[in-house]
Amino acid sequence: QDRVCFPSQAERATARFPGARLEWLDRCGHFPQWDRPEEAVRLILAATGNAATGTSEARGVQSPAAGPDSAA
């Protein structure tokens, strides 16, 4: 559902960034950290060599409805 980077651009992106890994996320637009925060955190931690444990809330990730001034 990304309206900035279309699925048809995947081949070009993987050719330009040969060491990158492409991940398809269902029901996700251009901002996976908002649309799929737990999955985005899991992928980032896996790519950086950290173990993804617990929930996103336990790691300090806010849900899309939570703003910077909301209480956790």
PDB file of N, CA and C in Angstrom:
ATOM      1  N   GLN A   1       0.818  -1.201   0.000  1.00  0.00           N
ATOM      2  CA  GLN A   1       0.000   0.000   0.000  1.00  0.00           C
ATOM      3  C   GLN A   1       0.859   1.262   0.000  1.00  0.00           C
ATOM      4  N   ASP A   2       2.151   1.130  -0.222  1.00  0.00           N
ATOM      5  CA  ASP A   2       3.057   2.276  -0.255  1.00  0.00           C
ATOM      6  C   ASP A   2       2.784   3.082  -1.516  1.00  0.00           C
ATOM      7  N   ARG A   3       2.466   4.346  -1.359  1.00  0.00           N
ATOM      8  CA  ARG A   3       2.176   5.196  -2.516  1.00  0.00           C
ATOM      9  C   ARG A   3       3.389   6.028  -2.923  1.00  0.00           C
ATOM     10  N   VAL A   4       4.538   5.795  -2.303  1.00  0.00           N
ATOM     11  CA  VAL A   4       5.768   6.496  -2.640  1.00  0.00           C
ATOM     12  C   VAL A   4       6.722   5.556  -3.373  1.00  0.00           C
ATOM     13  N   CYS A   5       6.919   4.369  -2.793  1.00  0.00           N
ATOM     14  CA  CYS A   5       7.778   3.351  -3.409  1.00  0.00           C
ATOM     15  C   CYS A   5       6.881   2.193  -3.828  1.00  0.00           C
ATOM     16  N   PHE A   6       6.632   2.091  -5.120  1.00  0.00           N
ATOM     17  CA  PHE A   6       5.715   1.075  -5.626  1.00  0.00           C
ATOM     18  C   PHE A   6       6.381  -0.298  -5.695  1.00  0.00           C
ATOM     19  N   PRO A   7       5.614  -1.370  -5.549  1.00  0.00           N
ATOM     20  CA  PRO A   7       6.178  -2.724  -5.638  1.00  0.00           C
ATOM     21  C   PRO A   7       6.967  -2.958  -6.924  1.00  0.00           C
ATOM     22  N   SER A   8       6.572  -2.294  -7.994  1.00  0.00           N
ATOM     23  CA  SER A   8       7.289  -2.463  -9.261  1.00  0.00           C
ATOM     24  C   SER A   8       8.717  -1.933  -9.197  1.00  0.00           C
ATOM     25  N   GLN A   9       9.046  -1.143  -8.198  1.00  0.00           N
ATOM     26  CA  GLN A   9      10.392  -0.599  -8.036  1.00  0.00           C
ATOM     27  C   GLN A   9      11.319  -1.540  -7.256  1.00  0.00           C
ATOM     28  N   ALA A  10      10.809  -2.658  -6.804  1.00  0.00           N
ATOM     29  CA  ALA A  10      11.596  -3.586  -5.989  1.00  0.00           C
ATOM     30  C   ALA A  10      12.809  -4.112  -6.749  1.00  0.00           C
ATOM     31  N   GLU A  11      12.639  -4.429  -8.018  1.00  0.00           N
ATOM     32  CA  GLU A  11      13.754  -4.950  -8.806  1.00  0.00           C
ATOM     33  C   GLU A  11      14.868  -3.908  -8.928  1.00  0.00           C
ATOM     34  N   ARG A  12      14.501  -2.667  -9.163  1.00  0.00           N
ATOM     35  CA  ARG A  12      15.495  -1.595  -9.260  1.00  0.00           C
ATOM     36  C   ARG A  12      16.212  -1.400  -7.919  1.00  0.00           C
ATOM     37  N   ALA A  13      15.466  -1.428  -6.836  1.00  0.00           N
ATOM     38  CA  ALA A  13      16.068  -1.231  -5.509  1.00  0.00           C
ATOM     39  C   ALA A  13      17.042  -2.360  -5.170  1.00  0.00           C
ATOM     40  N   THR A  14      16.661  -3.588  -5.434  1.00  0.00           N
ATOM     41  CA  THR A  14      17.563  -4.703  -5.104  1.00  0.00           C
ATOM     42  C   THR A  14      18.801  -4.701  -6.000  1.00  0.00           C
ATOM     43  N   ALA A  15      18.678  -4.179  -7.226  1.00  0.00           N
ATOM     44  CA  ALA A  15      19.850  -4.076  -8.111  1.00  0.00           C
ATOM     45  C   ALA A  15      20.813  -2.992  -7.614  1.00  0.00           C
ATOM     46  N   ARG A  16      20.264  -1.895  -7.100  1.00  0.00           N
ATOM     47  CA  ARG A  16      21.108  -0.788  -6.627  1.00  0.00           C
ATOM     48  C   ARG A  16      21.690  -1.030  -5.244  1.00  0.00           C
ATOM     49  N   PHE A  17      21.049  -1.862  -4.463  1.00  0.00           N
ATOM     50  CA  PHE A  17      21.513  -2.176  -3.109  1.00  0.00           C
ATOM     51  C   PHE A  17      21.635  -3.692  -2.976  1.00  0.00           C
ATOM     52  N   PRO A  18      22.665  -4.288  -3.584  1.00  0.00           N
ATOM     53  CA  PRO A  18      22.768  -5.750  -3.634  1.00  0.00           C
ATOM     54  C   PRO A  18      22.894  -6.420  -2.263  1.00  0.00           C
ATOM     55  N   GLY A  19      23.369  -5.729  -1.263  1.00  0.00           N
ATOM     56  CA  GLY A  19      23.491  -6.329   0.065  1.00  0.00           C
ATOM     57  C   GLY A  19      22.241  -6.201   0.916  1.00  0.00           C
ATOM     58  N   ALA A  20      21.244  -5.510   0.390  1.00  0.00           N
ATOM     59  CA  ALA A  20      20.012  -5.287   1.150  1.00  0.00           C
ATOM     60  C   ALA A  20      19.076  -6.481   1.044  1.00  0.00           C
ATOM     61  N   ARG A  21      18.188  -6.584   2.013  1.00  0.00           N
ATOM     62  CA  ARG A  21      17.168  -7.636   2.007  1.00  0.00           C
ATOM     63  C   ARG A  21      15.804  -6.977   1.877  1.00  0.00           C
ATOM     64  N   LEU A  22      14.996  -7.441   0.962  1.00  0.00           N
ATOM     65  CA  LEU A  22      13.668  -6.891   0.731  1.00  0.00           C
ATOM     66  C   LEU A  22      12.656  -7.640   1.582  1.00  0.00           C
ATOM     67  N   GLU A  23      11.830  -6.899   2.303  1.00  0.00           N
ATOM     68  CA  GLU A  23      10.770  -7.492   3.127  1.00  0.00           C
ATOM     69  C   GLU A  23       9.432  -6.911   2.683  1.00  0.00           C
ATOM     70  N   TRP A  24       8.471  -7.776   2.409  1.00  0.00           N
ATOM     71  CA  TRP A  24       7.116  -7.342   2.069  1.00  0.00           C
ATOM     72  C   TRP A  24       6.273  -7.384   3.333  1.00  0.00           C
ATOM     73  N   LEU A  25       5.606  -6.287   3.660  1.00  0.00           N
ATOM     74  CA  LEU A  25       4.752  -6.220   4.841  1.00  0.00           C
ATOM     75  C   LEU A  25       3.308  -6.024   4.393  1.00  0.00           C
ATOM     76  N   ASP A  26       2.431  -6.915   4.825  1.00  0.00           N
ATOM     77  CA  ASP A  26       1.014  -6.807   4.493  1.00  0.00           C
ATOM     78  C   ASP A  26       0.401  -5.603   5.195  1.00  0.00           C
ATOM     79  N   ARG A  27      -0.571  -4.989   4.543  1.00  0.00           N
ATOM     80  CA  ARG A  27      -1.325  -3.868   5.105  1.00  0.00           C
ATOM     81  C   ARG A  27      -0.387  -2.786   5.648  1.00  0.00           C
ATOM     82  N   CYS A  28       0.571  -2.383   4.818  1.00  0.00           N
ATOM     83  CA  CYS A  28       1.571  -1.424   5.258  1.00  0.00           C
ATOM     84  C   CYS A  28       1.816  -0.407   4.157  1.00  0.00           C
ATOM     85  N   GLY A  29       1.925   0.867   4.550  1.00  0.00           N
ATOM     86  CA  GLY A  29       2.242   1.925   3.609  1.00  0.00           C
ATOM     87  C   GLY A  29       3.713   2.294   3.669  1.00  0.00           C
ATOM     88  N   HIS A  30       4.020   3.576   3.478  1.00  0.00           N
ATOM     89  CA  HIS A  30       5.403   4.043   3.397  1.00  0.00           C
ATOM     90  C   HIS A  30       6.082   4.110   4.763  1.00  0.00           C
ATOM     91  N   PHE A  31       5.333   4.069   5.838  1.00  0.00           N
ATOM     92  CA  PHE A  31       5.888   4.179   7.185  1.00  0.00           C
ATOM     93  C   PHE A  31       5.617   2.921   8.003  1.00  0.00           C
ATOM     94  N   PRO A  32       6.412   1.866   7.807  1.00  0.00           N
ATOM     95  CA  PRO A  32       6.159   0.620   8.527  1.00  0.00           C
ATOM     96  C   PRO A  32       6.240   0.775  10.042  1.00  0.00           C
ATOM     97  N   GLN A  33       7.001   1.751  10.527  1.00  0.00           N
ATOM     98  CA  GLN A  33       7.092   1.965  11.969  1.00  0.00           C
ATOM     99  C   GLN A  33       5.756   2.436  12.547  1.00  0.00           C
ATOM    100  N   TRP A  34       4.868   2.995  11.732  1.00  0.00           N
ATOM    101  CA  TRP A  34       3.531   3.379  12.173  1.00  0.00           C
ATOM    102  C   TRP A  34       2.521   2.286  11.893  1.00  0.00           C
ATOM    103  N   ASP A  35       2.584   1.713  10.680  1.00  0.00           N
ATOM    104  CA  ASP A  35       1.586   0.731  10.264  1.00  0.00           C
ATOM    105  C   ASP A  35       1.791  -0.639  10.898  1.00  0.00           C
ATOM    106  N   ARG A  36       3.032  -1.049  11.075  1.00  0.00           N
ATOM    107  CA  ARG A  36       3.369  -2.372  11.594  1.00  0.00           C
ATOM    108  C   ARG A  36       4.540  -2.247  12.577  1.00  0.00           C
ATOM    109  N   PRO A  37       4.367  -1.526  13.703  1.00  0.00           N
ATOM    110  CA  PRO A  37       5.498  -1.219  14.573  1.00  0.00           C
ATOM    111  C   PRO A  37       6.226  -2.435  15.136  1.00  0.00           C
ATOM    112  N   GLU A  38       5.505  -3.438  15.564  1.00  0.00           N
ATOM    113  CA  GLU A  38       6.188  -4.605  16.144  1.00  0.00           C
ATOM    114  C   GLU A  38       7.004  -5.348  15.095  1.00  0.00           C
ATOM    115  N   GLU A  39       6.461  -5.470  13.893  1.00  0.00           N
ATOM    116  CA  GLU A  39       7.191  -6.156  12.823  1.00  0.00           C
ATOM    117  C   GLU A  39       8.406  -5.338  12.391  1.00  0.00           C
ATOM    118  N   ALA A  40       8.247  -4.007  12.332  1.00  0.00           N
ATOM    119  CA  ALA A  40       9.371  -3.140  11.969  1.00  0.00           C
ATOM    120  C   ALA A  40      10.495  -3.249  12.995  1.00  0.00           C
ATOM    121  N   VAL A  41      10.153  -3.245  14.267  1.00  0.00           N
ATOM    122  CA  VAL A  41      11.161  -3.377  15.325  1.00  0.00           C
ATOM    123  C   VAL A  41      11.860  -4.725  15.223  1.00  0.00           C
ATOM    124  N   ARG A  42      11.096  -5.778  15.004  1.00  0.00           N
ATOM    125  CA  ARG A  42      11.683  -7.121  14.892  1.00  0.00           C
ATOM    126  C   ARG A  42      12.680  -7.181  13.734  1.00  0.00           C
ATOM    127  N   LEU A  43      12.316  -6.618  12.584  1.00  0.00           N
ATOM    128  CA  LEU A  43      13.203  -6.632  11.427  1.00  0.00           C
ATOM    129  C   LEU A  43      14.458  -5.801  11.657  1.00  0.00           C
ATOM    130  N   ILE A  44      14.307  -4.637  12.274  1.00  0.00           N
ATOM    131  CA  ILE A  44      15.464  -3.787  12.554  1.00  0.00           C
ATOM    132  C   ILE A  44      16.413  -4.470  13.524  1.00  0.00           C
ATOM    133  N   LEU A  45      15.873  -5.037  14.586  1.00  0.00           N
ATOM    134  CA  LEU A  45      16.730  -5.709  15.562  1.00  0.00           C
ATOM    135  C   LEU A  45      17.411  -6.930  14.960  1.00  0.00           C
ATOM    136  N   ALA A  46      16.702  -7.662  14.120  1.00  0.00           N
ATOM    137  CA  ALA A  46      17.306  -8.828  13.466  1.00  0.00           C
ATOM    138  C   ALA A  46      18.435  -8.396  12.532  1.00  0.00           C
ATOM    139  N   ALA A  47      18.245  -7.281  11.820  1.00  0.00           N
ATOM    140  CA  ALA A  47      19.256  -6.810  10.872  1.00  0.00           C
ATOM    141  C   ALA A  47      20.474  -6.230  11.565  1.00  0.00           C
ATOM    142  N   THR A  48      20.289  -5.722  12.778  1.00  0.00           N
ATOM    143  CA  THR A  48      21.406  -5.120  13.500  1.00  0.00           C
ATOM    144  C   THR A  48      22.077  -6.098  14.457  1.00  0.00           C
ATOM    145  N   GLY A  49      21.598  -7.337  14.484  1.00  0.00           N
ATOM    146  CA  GLY A  49      22.228  -8.354  15.309  1.00  0.00           C
ATOM    147  C   GLY A  49      21.755  -8.397  16.744  1.00  0.00           C
ATOM    148  N   ASN A  50      20.660  -7.721  17.047  1.00  0.00           N
ATOM    149  CA  ASN A  50      20.093  -7.740  18.395  1.00  0.00           C
ATOM    150  C   ASN A  50      18.944  -8.732  18.452  1.00  0.00           C
ATOM    151  N   ALA A  51      18.749  -9.334  19.598  1.00  0.00           N
ATOM    152  CA  ALA A  51      17.640 -10.280  19.759  1.00  0.00           C
ATOM    153  C   ALA A  51      16.367  -9.497  20.031  1.00  0.00           C
ATOM    154  N   ALA A  52      15.326  -9.782  19.286  1.00  0.00           N
ATOM    155  CA  ALA A  52      14.027  -9.141  19.511  1.00  0.00           C
ATOM    156  C   ALA A  52      13.255  -9.961  20.534  1.00  0.00           C
ATOM    157  N   THR A  53      13.129  -9.417  21.731  1.00  0.00           N
ATOM    158  CA  THR A  53      12.380 -10.106  22.783  1.00  0.00           C
ATOM    159  C   THR A  53      11.349  -9.165  23.365  1.00  0.00           C
ATOM    160  N   GLY A  54      10.277  -9.714  23.849  1.00  0.00           N
ATOM    161  CA  GLY A  54       9.238  -8.905  24.458  1.00  0.00           C
ATOM    162  C   GLY A  54       8.395  -8.205  23.408  1.00  0.00           C
ATOM    163  N   THR A  55       7.524  -7.323  23.879  1.00  0.00           N
ATOM    164  CA  THR A  55       6.646  -6.592  22.974  1.00  0.00           C
ATOM    165  C   THR A  55       7.249  -5.235  22.665  1.00  0.00           C
ATOM    166  N   SER A  56       6.696  -4.555  21.668  1.00  0.00           N
ATOM    167  CA  SER A  56       7.210  -3.238  21.312  1.00  0.00           C
ATOM    168  C   SER A  56       7.020  -2.252  22.456  1.00  0.00           C
ATOM    169  N   GLU A  57       5.953  -2.392  23.223  1.00  0.00           N
ATOM    170  CA  GLU A  57       5.727  -1.490  24.339  1.00  0.00           C
ATOM    171  C   GLU A  57       6.829  -1.638  25.385  1.00  0.00           C
ATOM    172  N   ALA A  58       7.304  -2.859  25.579  1.00  0.00           N
ATOM    173  CA  ALA A  58       8.371  -3.088  26.545  1.00  0.00           C
ATOM    174  C   ALA A  58       9.683  -2.475  26.080  1.00  0.00           C
ATOM    175  N   ARG A  59       9.821  -2.283  24.764  1.00  0.00           N
ATOM    176  CA  ARG A  59      11.040  -1.693  24.212  1.00  0.00           C
ATOM    177  C   ARG A  59      10.892  -0.198  23.998  1.00  0.00           C
ATOM    178  N   GLY A  60       9.768   0.399  24.419  1.00  0.00           N
ATOM    179  CA  GLY A  60       9.591   1.835  24.315  1.00  0.00           C
ATOM    180  C   GLY A  60       9.057   2.322  22.976  1.00  0.00           C
ATOM    181  N   VAL A  61       8.471   1.443  22.172  1.00  0.00           N
ATOM    182  CA  VAL A  61       7.905   1.842  20.891  1.00  0.00           C
ATOM    183  C   VAL A  61       6.451   2.237  21.113  1.00  0.00           C
ATOM    184  N   GLN A  62       6.084   3.418  20.628  1.00  0.00           N
ATOM    185  CA  GLN A  62       4.716   3.881  20.790  1.00  0.00           C
ATOM    186  C   GLN A  62       3.842   3.357  19.666  1.00  0.00           C
ATOM    187  N   SER A  63       2.583   3.124  19.982  1.00  0.00           N
ATOM    188  CA  SER A  63       1.633   2.724  18.947  1.00  0.00           C
ATOM    189  C   SER A  63       1.269   3.959  18.127  1.00  0.00           C
ATOM    190  N   PRO A  64       0.693   3.771  16.930  1.00  0.00           N
ATOM    191  CA  PRO A  64       0.344   4.929  16.087  1.00  0.00           C
ATOM    192  C   PRO A  64      -0.587   5.902  16.783  1.00  0.00           C
ATOM    193  N   ALA A  65      -1.470   5.427  17.668  1.00  0.00           N
ATOM    194  CA  ALA A  65      -2.404   6.307  18.353  1.00  0.00           C
ATOM    195  C   ALA A  65      -1.728   7.103  19.464  1.00  0.00           C
ATOM    196  N   ALA A  66      -0.620   6.605  19.972  1.00  0.00           N
ATOM    197  CA  ALA A  66       0.065   7.269  21.072  1.00  0.00           C
ATOM    198  C   ALA A  66       0.925   8.395  20.544  1.00  0.00           C
ATOM    199  N   GLY A  67       0.808   9.534  21.156  1.00  0.00           N
ATOM    200  CA  GLY A  67       1.636  10.673  20.775  1.00  0.00           C
ATOM    201  C   GLY A  67       2.788  10.831  21.739  1.00  0.00           C
ATOM    202  N   PRO A  68       3.661  11.809  21.493  1.00  0.00           N
ATOM    203  CA  PRO A  68       4.818  11.982  22.351  1.00  0.00           C
ATOM    204  C   PRO A  68       4.455  12.421  23.762  1.00  0.00           C
ATOM    205  N   ASP A  69       3.247  12.996  23.953  1.00  0.00           N
ATOM    206  CA  ASP A  69       2.846  13.448  25.279  1.00  0.00           C
ATOM    207  C   ASP A  69       1.951  12.469  26.010  1.00  0.00           C
ATOM    208  N   SER A  70       1.660  11.318  25.414  1.00  0.00           N
ATOM    209  CA  SER A  70       0.782  10.354  26.059  1.00  0.00           C
ATOM    210  C   SER A  70       1.550   9.534  27.083  1.00  0.00           C
ATOM    211  N   ALA A  71       0.844   9.083  28.097  1.00  0.00           N
ATOM    212  CA  ALA A  71       1.470   8.271  29.146  1.00  0.00           C
ATOM    213  C   ALA A  71       1.548   6.826  28.698  1.00  0.00           C
ATOM    214  N   ALA A  72       2.612   6.180  29.072  1.00  0.00           N
ATOM    215  CA  ALA A  72       2.781   4.774  28.718  1.00  0.00           C
ATOM    216  C   ALA A  72       2.217   3.899  29.799  1.00  0.00           C
TER     217      ALA A  72
END
